[in-house]
Tab-separated table of C-alpha atoms and ligand atoms in Angstrom:
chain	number	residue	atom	x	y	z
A	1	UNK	CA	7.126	4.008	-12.090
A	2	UNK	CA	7.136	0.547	-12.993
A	3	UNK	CA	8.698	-0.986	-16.304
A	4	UNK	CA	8.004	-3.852	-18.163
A	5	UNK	CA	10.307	-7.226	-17.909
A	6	UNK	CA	11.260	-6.407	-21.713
A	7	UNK	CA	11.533	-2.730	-21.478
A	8	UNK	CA	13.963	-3.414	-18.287
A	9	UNK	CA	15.595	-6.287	-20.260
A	10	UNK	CA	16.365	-3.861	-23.338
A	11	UNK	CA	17.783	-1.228	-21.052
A	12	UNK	CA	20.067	-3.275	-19.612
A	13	UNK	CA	21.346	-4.581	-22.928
A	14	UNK	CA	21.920	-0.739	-24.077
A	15	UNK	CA	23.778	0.259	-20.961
A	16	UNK	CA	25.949	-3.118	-21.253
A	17	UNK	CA	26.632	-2.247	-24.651
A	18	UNK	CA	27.592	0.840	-23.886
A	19	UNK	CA	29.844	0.307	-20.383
A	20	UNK	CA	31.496	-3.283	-20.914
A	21	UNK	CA	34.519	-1.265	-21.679
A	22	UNK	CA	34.951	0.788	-18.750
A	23	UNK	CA	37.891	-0.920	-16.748
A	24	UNK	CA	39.237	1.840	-14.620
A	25	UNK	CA	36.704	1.635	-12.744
A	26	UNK	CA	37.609	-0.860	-9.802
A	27	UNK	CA	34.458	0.039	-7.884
A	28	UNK	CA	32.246	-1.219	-10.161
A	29	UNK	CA	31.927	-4.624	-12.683
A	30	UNK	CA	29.530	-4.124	-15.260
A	31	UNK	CA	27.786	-6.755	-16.063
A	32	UNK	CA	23.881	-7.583	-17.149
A	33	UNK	CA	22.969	-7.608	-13.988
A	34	UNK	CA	24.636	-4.937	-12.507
A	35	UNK	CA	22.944	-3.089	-15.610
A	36	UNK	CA	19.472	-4.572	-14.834
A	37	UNK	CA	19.383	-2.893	-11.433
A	38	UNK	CA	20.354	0.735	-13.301
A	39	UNK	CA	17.414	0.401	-16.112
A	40	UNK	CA	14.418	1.282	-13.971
A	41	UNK	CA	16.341	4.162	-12.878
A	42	UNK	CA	17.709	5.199	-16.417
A	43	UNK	CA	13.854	4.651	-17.282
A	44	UNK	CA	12.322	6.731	-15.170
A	45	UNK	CA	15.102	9.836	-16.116
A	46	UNK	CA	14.391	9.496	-19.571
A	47	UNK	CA	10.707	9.545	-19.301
A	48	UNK	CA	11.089	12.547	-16.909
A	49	UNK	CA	13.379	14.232	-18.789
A	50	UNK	CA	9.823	14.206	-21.605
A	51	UNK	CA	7.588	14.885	-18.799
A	52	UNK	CA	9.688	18.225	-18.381
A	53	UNK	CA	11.170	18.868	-21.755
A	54	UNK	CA	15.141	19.023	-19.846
A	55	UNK	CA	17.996	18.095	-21.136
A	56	UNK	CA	20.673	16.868	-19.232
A	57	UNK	CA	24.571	18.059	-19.897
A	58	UNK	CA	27.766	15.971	-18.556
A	59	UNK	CA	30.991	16.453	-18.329
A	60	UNK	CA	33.010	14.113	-19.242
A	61	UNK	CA	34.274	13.438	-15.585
A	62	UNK	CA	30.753	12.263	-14.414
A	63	UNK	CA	29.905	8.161	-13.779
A	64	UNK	CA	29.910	6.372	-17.207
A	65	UNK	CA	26.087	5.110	-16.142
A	66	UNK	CA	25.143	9.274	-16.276
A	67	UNK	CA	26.847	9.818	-19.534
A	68	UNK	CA	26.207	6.559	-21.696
A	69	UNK	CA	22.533	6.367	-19.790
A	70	UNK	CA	20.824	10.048	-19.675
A	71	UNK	CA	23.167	12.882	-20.762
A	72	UNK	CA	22.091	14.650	-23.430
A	73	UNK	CA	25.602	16.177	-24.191
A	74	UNK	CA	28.501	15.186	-22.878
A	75	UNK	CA	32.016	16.867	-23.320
A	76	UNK	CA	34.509	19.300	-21.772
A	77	UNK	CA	33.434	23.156	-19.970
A	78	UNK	CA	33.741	24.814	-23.633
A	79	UNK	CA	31.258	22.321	-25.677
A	80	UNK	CA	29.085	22.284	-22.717
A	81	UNK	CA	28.778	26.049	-22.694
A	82	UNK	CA	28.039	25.970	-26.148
A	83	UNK	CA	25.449	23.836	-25.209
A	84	UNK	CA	23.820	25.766	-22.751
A	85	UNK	CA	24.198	28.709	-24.732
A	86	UNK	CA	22.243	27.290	-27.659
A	87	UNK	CA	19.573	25.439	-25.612
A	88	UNK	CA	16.143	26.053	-26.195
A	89	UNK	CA	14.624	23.550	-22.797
A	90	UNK	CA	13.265	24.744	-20.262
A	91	UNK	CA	14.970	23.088	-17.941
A	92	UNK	CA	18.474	21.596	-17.943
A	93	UNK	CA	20.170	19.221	-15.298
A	94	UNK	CA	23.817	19.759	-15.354
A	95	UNK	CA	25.831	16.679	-14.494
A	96	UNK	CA	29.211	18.184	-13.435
A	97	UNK	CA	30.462	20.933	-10.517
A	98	UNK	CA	28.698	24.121	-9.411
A	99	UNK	CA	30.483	26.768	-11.501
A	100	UNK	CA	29.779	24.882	-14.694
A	101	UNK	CA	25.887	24.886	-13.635
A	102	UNK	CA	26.019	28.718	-13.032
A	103	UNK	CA	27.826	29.425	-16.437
A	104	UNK	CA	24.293	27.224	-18.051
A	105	UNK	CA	22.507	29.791	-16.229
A	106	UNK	CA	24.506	32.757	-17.097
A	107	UNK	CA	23.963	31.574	-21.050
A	108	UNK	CA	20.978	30.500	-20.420
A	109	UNK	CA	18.819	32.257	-18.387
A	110	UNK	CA	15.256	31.684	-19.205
A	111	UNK	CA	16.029	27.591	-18.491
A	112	UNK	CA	15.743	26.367	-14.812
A	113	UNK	CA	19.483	25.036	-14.156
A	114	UNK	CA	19.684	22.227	-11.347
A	115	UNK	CA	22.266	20.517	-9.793
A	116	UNK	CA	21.947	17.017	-8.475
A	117	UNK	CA	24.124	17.927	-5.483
A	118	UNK	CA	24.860	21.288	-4.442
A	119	UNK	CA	27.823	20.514	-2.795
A	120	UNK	CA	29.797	19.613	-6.043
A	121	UNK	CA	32.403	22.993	-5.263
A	122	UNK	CA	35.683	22.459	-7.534
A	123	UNK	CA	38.877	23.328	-5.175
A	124	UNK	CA	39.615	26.029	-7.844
A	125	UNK	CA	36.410	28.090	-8.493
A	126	UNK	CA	36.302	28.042	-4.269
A	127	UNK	CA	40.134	29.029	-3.882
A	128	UNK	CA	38.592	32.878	-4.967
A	129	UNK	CA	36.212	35.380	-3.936
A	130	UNK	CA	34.937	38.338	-6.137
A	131	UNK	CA	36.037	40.606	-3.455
A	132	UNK	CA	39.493	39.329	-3.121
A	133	UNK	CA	39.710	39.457	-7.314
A	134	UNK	CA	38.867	43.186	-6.765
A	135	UNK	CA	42.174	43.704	-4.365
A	136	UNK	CA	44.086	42.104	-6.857
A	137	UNK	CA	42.785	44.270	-9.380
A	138	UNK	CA	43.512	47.447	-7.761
A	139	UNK	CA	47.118	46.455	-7.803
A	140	UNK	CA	47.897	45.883	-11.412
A	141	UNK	CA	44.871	48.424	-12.999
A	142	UNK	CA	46.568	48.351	-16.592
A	143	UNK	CA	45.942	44.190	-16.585
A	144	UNK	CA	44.170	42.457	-18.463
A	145	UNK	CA	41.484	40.268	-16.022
A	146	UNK	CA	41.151	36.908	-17.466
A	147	UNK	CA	39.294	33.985	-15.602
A	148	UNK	CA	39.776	30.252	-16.079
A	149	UNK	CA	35.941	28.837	-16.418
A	150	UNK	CA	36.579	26.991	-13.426
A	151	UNK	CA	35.559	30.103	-10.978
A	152	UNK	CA	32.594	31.149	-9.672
A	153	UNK	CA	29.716	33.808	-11.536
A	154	UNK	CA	30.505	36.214	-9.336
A	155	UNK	CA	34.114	36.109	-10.253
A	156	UNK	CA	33.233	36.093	-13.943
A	157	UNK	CA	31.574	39.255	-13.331
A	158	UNK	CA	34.813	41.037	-12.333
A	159	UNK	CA	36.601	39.827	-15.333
A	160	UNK	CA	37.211	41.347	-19.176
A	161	UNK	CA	37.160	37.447	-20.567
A	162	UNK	CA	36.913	34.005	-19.696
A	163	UNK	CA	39.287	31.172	-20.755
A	164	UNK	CA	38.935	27.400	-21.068
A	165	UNK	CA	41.839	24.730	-21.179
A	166	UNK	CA	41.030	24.403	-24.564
A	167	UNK	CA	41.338	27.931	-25.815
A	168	UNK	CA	43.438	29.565	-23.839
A	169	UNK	CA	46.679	30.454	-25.056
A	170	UNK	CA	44.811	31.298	-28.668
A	171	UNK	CA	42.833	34.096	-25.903
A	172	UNK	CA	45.277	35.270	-24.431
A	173	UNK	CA	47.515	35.961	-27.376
A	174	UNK	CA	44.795	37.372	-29.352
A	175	UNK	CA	44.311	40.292	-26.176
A	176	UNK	CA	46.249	43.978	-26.432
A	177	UNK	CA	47.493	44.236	-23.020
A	178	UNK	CA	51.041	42.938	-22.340
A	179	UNK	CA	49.917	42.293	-18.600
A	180	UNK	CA	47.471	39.613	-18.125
A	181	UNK	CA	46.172	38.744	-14.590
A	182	UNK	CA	45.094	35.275	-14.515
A	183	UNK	CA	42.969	33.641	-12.017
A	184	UNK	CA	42.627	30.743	-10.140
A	185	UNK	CA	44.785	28.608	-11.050
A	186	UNK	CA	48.659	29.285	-10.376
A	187	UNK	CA	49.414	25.713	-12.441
A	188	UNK	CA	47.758	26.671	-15.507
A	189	UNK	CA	48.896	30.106	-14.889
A	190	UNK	CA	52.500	28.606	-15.279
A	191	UNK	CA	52.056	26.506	-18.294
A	192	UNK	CA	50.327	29.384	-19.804
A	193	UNK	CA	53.830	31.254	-19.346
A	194	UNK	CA	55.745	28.214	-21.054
A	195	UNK	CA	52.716	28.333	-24.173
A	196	UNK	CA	53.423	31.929	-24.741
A	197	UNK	CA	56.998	31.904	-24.429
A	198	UNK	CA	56.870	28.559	-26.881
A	199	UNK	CA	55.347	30.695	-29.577
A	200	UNK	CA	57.531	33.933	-28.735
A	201	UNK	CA	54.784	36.384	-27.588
A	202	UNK	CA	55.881	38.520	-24.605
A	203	UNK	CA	53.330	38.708	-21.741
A	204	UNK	CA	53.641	38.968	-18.366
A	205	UNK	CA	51.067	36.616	-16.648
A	206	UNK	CA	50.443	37.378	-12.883
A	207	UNK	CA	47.953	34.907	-11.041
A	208	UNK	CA	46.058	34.058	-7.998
A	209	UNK	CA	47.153	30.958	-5.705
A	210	UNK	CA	44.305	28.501	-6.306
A	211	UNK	CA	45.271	24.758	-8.056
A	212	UNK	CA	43.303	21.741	-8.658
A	213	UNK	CA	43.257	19.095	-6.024
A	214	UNK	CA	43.081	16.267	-8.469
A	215	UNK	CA	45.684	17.356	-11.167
A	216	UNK	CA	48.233	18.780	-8.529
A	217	UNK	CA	48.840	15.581	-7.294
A	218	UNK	CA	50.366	14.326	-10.356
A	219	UNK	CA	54.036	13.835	-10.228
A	220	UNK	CA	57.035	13.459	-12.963
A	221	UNK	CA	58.577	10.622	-11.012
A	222	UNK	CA	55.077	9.187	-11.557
A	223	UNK	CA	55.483	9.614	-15.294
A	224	UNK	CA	59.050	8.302	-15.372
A	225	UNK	CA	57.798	5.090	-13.585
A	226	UNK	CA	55.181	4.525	-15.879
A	227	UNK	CA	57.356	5.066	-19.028
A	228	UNK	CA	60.371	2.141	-17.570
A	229	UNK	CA	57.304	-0.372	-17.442
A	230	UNK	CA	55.241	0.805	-20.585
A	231	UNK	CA	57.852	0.503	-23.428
A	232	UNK	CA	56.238	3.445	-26.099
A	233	UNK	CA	53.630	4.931	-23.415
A	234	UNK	CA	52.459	8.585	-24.373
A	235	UNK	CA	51.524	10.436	-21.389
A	236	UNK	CA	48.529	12.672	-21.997
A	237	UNK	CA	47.634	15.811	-19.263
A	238	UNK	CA	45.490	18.557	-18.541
A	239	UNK	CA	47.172	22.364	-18.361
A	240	UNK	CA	45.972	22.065	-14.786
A	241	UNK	CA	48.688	20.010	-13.997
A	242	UNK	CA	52.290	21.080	-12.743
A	243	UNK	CA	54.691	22.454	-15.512
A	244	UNK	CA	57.290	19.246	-14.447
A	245	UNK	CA	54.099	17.206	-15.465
A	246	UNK	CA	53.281	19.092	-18.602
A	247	UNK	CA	57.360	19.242	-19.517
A	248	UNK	CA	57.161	15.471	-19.093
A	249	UNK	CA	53.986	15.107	-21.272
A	250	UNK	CA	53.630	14.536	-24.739
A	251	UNK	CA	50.474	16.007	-24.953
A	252	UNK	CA	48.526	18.416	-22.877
A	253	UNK	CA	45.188	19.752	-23.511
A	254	UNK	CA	41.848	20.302	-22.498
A	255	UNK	CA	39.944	17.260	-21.742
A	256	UNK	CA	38.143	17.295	-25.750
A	257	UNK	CA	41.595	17.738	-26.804
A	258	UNK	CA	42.744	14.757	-24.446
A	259	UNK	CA	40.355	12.990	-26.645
A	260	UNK	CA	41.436	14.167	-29.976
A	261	UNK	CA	44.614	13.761	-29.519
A	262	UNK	CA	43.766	9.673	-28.249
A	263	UNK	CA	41.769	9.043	-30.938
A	264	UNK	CA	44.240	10.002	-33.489
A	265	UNK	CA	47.845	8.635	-32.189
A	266	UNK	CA	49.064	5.315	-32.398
A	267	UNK	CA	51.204	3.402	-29.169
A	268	UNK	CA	50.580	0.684	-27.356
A	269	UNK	CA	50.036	1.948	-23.703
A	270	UNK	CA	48.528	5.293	-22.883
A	271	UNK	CA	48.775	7.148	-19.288
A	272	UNK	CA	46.015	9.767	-18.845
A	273	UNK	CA	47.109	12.406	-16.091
A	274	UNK	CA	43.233	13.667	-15.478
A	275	UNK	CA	40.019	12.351	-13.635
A	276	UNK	CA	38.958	8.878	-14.110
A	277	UNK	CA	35.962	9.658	-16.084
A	278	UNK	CA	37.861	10.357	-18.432
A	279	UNK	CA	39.341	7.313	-18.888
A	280	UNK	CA	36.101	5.205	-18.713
A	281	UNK	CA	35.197	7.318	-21.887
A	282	UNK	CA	38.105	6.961	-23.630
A	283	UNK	CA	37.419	2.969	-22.906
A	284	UNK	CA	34.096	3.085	-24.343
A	285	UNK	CA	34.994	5.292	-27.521
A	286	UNK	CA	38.517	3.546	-28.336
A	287	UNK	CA	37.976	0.068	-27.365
A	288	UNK	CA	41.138	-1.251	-29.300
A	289	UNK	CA	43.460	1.023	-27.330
A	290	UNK	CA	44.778	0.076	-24.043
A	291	UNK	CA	45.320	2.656	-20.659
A	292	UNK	CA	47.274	2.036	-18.199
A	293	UNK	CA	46.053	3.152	-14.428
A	294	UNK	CA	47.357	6.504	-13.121
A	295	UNK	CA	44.064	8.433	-13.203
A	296	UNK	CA	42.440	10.312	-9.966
A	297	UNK	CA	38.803	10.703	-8.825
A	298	UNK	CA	37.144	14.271	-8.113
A	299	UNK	CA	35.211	13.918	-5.276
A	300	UNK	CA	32.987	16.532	-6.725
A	301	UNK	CA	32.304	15.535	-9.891
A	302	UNK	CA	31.356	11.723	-7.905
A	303	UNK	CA	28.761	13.291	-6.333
A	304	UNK	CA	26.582	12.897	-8.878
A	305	UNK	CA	24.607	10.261	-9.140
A	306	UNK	CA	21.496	8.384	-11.203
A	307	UNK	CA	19.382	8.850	-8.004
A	308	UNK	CA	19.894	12.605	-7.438
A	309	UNK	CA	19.491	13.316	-11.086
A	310	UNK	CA	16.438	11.355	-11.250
A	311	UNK	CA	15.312	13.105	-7.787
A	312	UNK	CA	16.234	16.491	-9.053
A	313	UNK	CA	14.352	15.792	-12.476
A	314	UNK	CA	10.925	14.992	-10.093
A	315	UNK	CA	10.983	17.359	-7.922
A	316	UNK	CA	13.995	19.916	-7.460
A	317	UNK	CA	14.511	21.292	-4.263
A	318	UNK	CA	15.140	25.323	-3.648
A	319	UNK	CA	19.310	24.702	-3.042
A	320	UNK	CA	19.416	22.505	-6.018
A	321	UNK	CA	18.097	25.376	-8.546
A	322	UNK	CA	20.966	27.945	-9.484
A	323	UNK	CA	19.897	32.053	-8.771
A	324	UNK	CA	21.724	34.580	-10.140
A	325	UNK	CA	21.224	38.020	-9.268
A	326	UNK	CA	20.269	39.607	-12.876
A	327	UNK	CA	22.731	42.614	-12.881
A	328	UNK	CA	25.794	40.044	-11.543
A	329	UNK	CA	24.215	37.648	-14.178
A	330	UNK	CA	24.684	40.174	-17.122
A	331	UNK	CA	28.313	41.450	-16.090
A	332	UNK	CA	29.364	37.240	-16.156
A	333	UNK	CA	27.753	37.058	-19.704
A	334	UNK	CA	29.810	39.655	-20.871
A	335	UNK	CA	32.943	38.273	-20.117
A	336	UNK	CA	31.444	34.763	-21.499
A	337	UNK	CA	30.423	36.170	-24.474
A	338	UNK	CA	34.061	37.847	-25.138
A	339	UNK	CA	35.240	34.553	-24.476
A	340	UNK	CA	32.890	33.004	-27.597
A	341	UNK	CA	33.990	36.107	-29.705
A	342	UNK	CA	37.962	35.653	-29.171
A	343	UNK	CA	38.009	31.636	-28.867
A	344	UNK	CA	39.025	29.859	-32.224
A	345	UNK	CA	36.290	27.727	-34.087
A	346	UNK	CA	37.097	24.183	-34.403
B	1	13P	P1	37.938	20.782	-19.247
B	1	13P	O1	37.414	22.093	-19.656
B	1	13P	O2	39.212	20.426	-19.919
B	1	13P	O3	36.891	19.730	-19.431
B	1	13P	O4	38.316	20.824	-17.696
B	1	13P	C1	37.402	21.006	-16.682
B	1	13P	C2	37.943	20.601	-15.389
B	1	13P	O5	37.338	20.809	-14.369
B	1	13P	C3	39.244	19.961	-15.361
B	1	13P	O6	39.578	19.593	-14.076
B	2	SF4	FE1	37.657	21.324	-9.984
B	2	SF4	FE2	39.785	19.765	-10.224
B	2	SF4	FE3	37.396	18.655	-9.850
B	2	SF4	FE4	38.025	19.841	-12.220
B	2	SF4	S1	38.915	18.020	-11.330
B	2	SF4	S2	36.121	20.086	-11.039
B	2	SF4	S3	39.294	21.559	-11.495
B	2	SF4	S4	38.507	20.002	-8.389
């Protein structure tokens, strides 16, 4: 499709608007014309997104051009499941990993879900099959099965509720078993122990051996570094981090609450322990507040791209389009809609 000189022109000036303040990203300068060669392609997605009536959801871990140029809604797993939950389009592109694109479809099943690249796994949701959730089931029957969102629908399906960093420790207090089997992730699983023991409630939380490949790497000594050179620094993480990196935090939260808690503190220097994307949005949204580097790609999240979205938007092909096998579909939603039922409102 071809644009006009001033419809390109007033692109550009959006998108440079939008992105001069993304710095951590050392791939990239953005500049006018670096944003004059992205406006025929944010074009074209925005007049296919009409053509089709889709919206398109990104996390906030996505390229700044995808969220500040297309997305619809951008935010962390919970808002985005809201999102997909209340959407009324037929179709919806989600910007993000695999799971997150299956739990649109679970909420949303009358929508066609796409992915712009089908190999966007998450070292988590892959780190567990349903059938090996069922084994550890069968040892510890009187548990309560609880599943971080980052797992796959047909893990969902197997469990009572599902949990995002954001909500929880408010979950998992609010449930009647004293046993709570927690899966994938063995980090969160261990800062979910500190939480509970923080605000006195006596659970025993068992887990499954899975981590995150980008927050794992995080280190204390990386913290401690960072805090010699950066007189004041606050060090902000995600619960998917170690426990030495959450001990050595002084906030950690879901990526929203990442935000929140940004937006609202004072210092000079802040160190974000998450993905970069992160960062680039917290660049854009608090211009007058300054990061220092420390952040880590996911190489799934990066896989998106303008391109695929806009090729997916045209003309999505069979692997791109998430199935879900109706009966699986309806156990997944159950423990989804628990999740809605149990999590606090804002
Ligand atoms: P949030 O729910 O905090 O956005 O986290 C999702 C994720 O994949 C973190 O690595
Ligand atoms: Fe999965 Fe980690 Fe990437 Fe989040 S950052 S999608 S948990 S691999």
């Amino acid at each position: 499709m071809n644009f006009t000189d001033h419809e390109i022109e007033a692109e550009a000036d959006r998108l440079l608007r939008a992105l001069m303040n993304v710095e951590c990203d050392d791939r990239r300068t953005w500049n006018l014309e670096t944003c004059r060669e992205l406006a025929p392609l944010t074009l074209d997605i925005q007049r296919l997104k009409r053509e089709k009536g889709a919206i398109i959801l990104a996390h906030s871990y996505v390229e700044p051009e995808i969220i500040y140029g297309v997305a619809d809604f951008k935010g962390d797993s919970y808002f985005l499941s809201l999102q997909a939950k209340k959407a009324k389009a037929p179709m919806i592109v989600f910007a993000g990993v695999v799971f997150m694109a299956e739990t649109a479809k679970i909420l949303c099943p009358e929508a066609t879900v796409v992915v712009p690249d089908h190999g966007s796994g998450c070292s988590l949701a892959d780190s567990i099959t349903a059938e090996h959730l069922r084994g550890l089931k069968a040892l510890y029957p009187d548990a309560a099965v609880v599943c971080y969102i980052n797992s796959t629908a047909a893990v969902k399906a197997e469990c009572d509720v599902c949990v995002t960093s954001g909500n929880v420790y408010d979950i998992i207090c609010r449930l009647p078993q004293r046993r709570v089997l927690f899966v994938p992730d063995r980090l969160m699983a261990e800062n979910i122990r500190t939480e509970l023991k923080r605000r006195g409630v006596d659970k025993e939380i068992l887990s499954s051996d899975g981590t995150c490949m980008v927050h794992e790497e995080f280190t204390p000594a990386q913290i401690a570094e960072a805090r010699t050179r950066f007189p004041g620094l606050k060090v902000v993480s995600h619960p998917e981090c170690t426990a030495d990196v959450a001990a050595a935090s002084d906030f950690v939260g879901s990526t929203g609450a990442m935000m929140k808690y940004v937006r609202s503190t004072q210092a000079p220097y802040f160190l974000m322990l998450t993905e970069c994307g992160l960062v680039g949005r917290l660049e854009v949204e608090n211009p007058e507040k300054s990061f220092v580097g420390g952040c880590r790609l996911c190489p799934y999240m990066k896989l998106n791209s303008l391109e695929k979205i806009r090729d997916v938007l045209a003309a999505p092909r069979a692997h791109q389009i998430v199935t879900l096998d109706e009966e699986l579909r309806r156990r997944a939603a159950r423990c989804l809609e628990r999740m809605f039922e149990l999590a606090p409102s804002d």
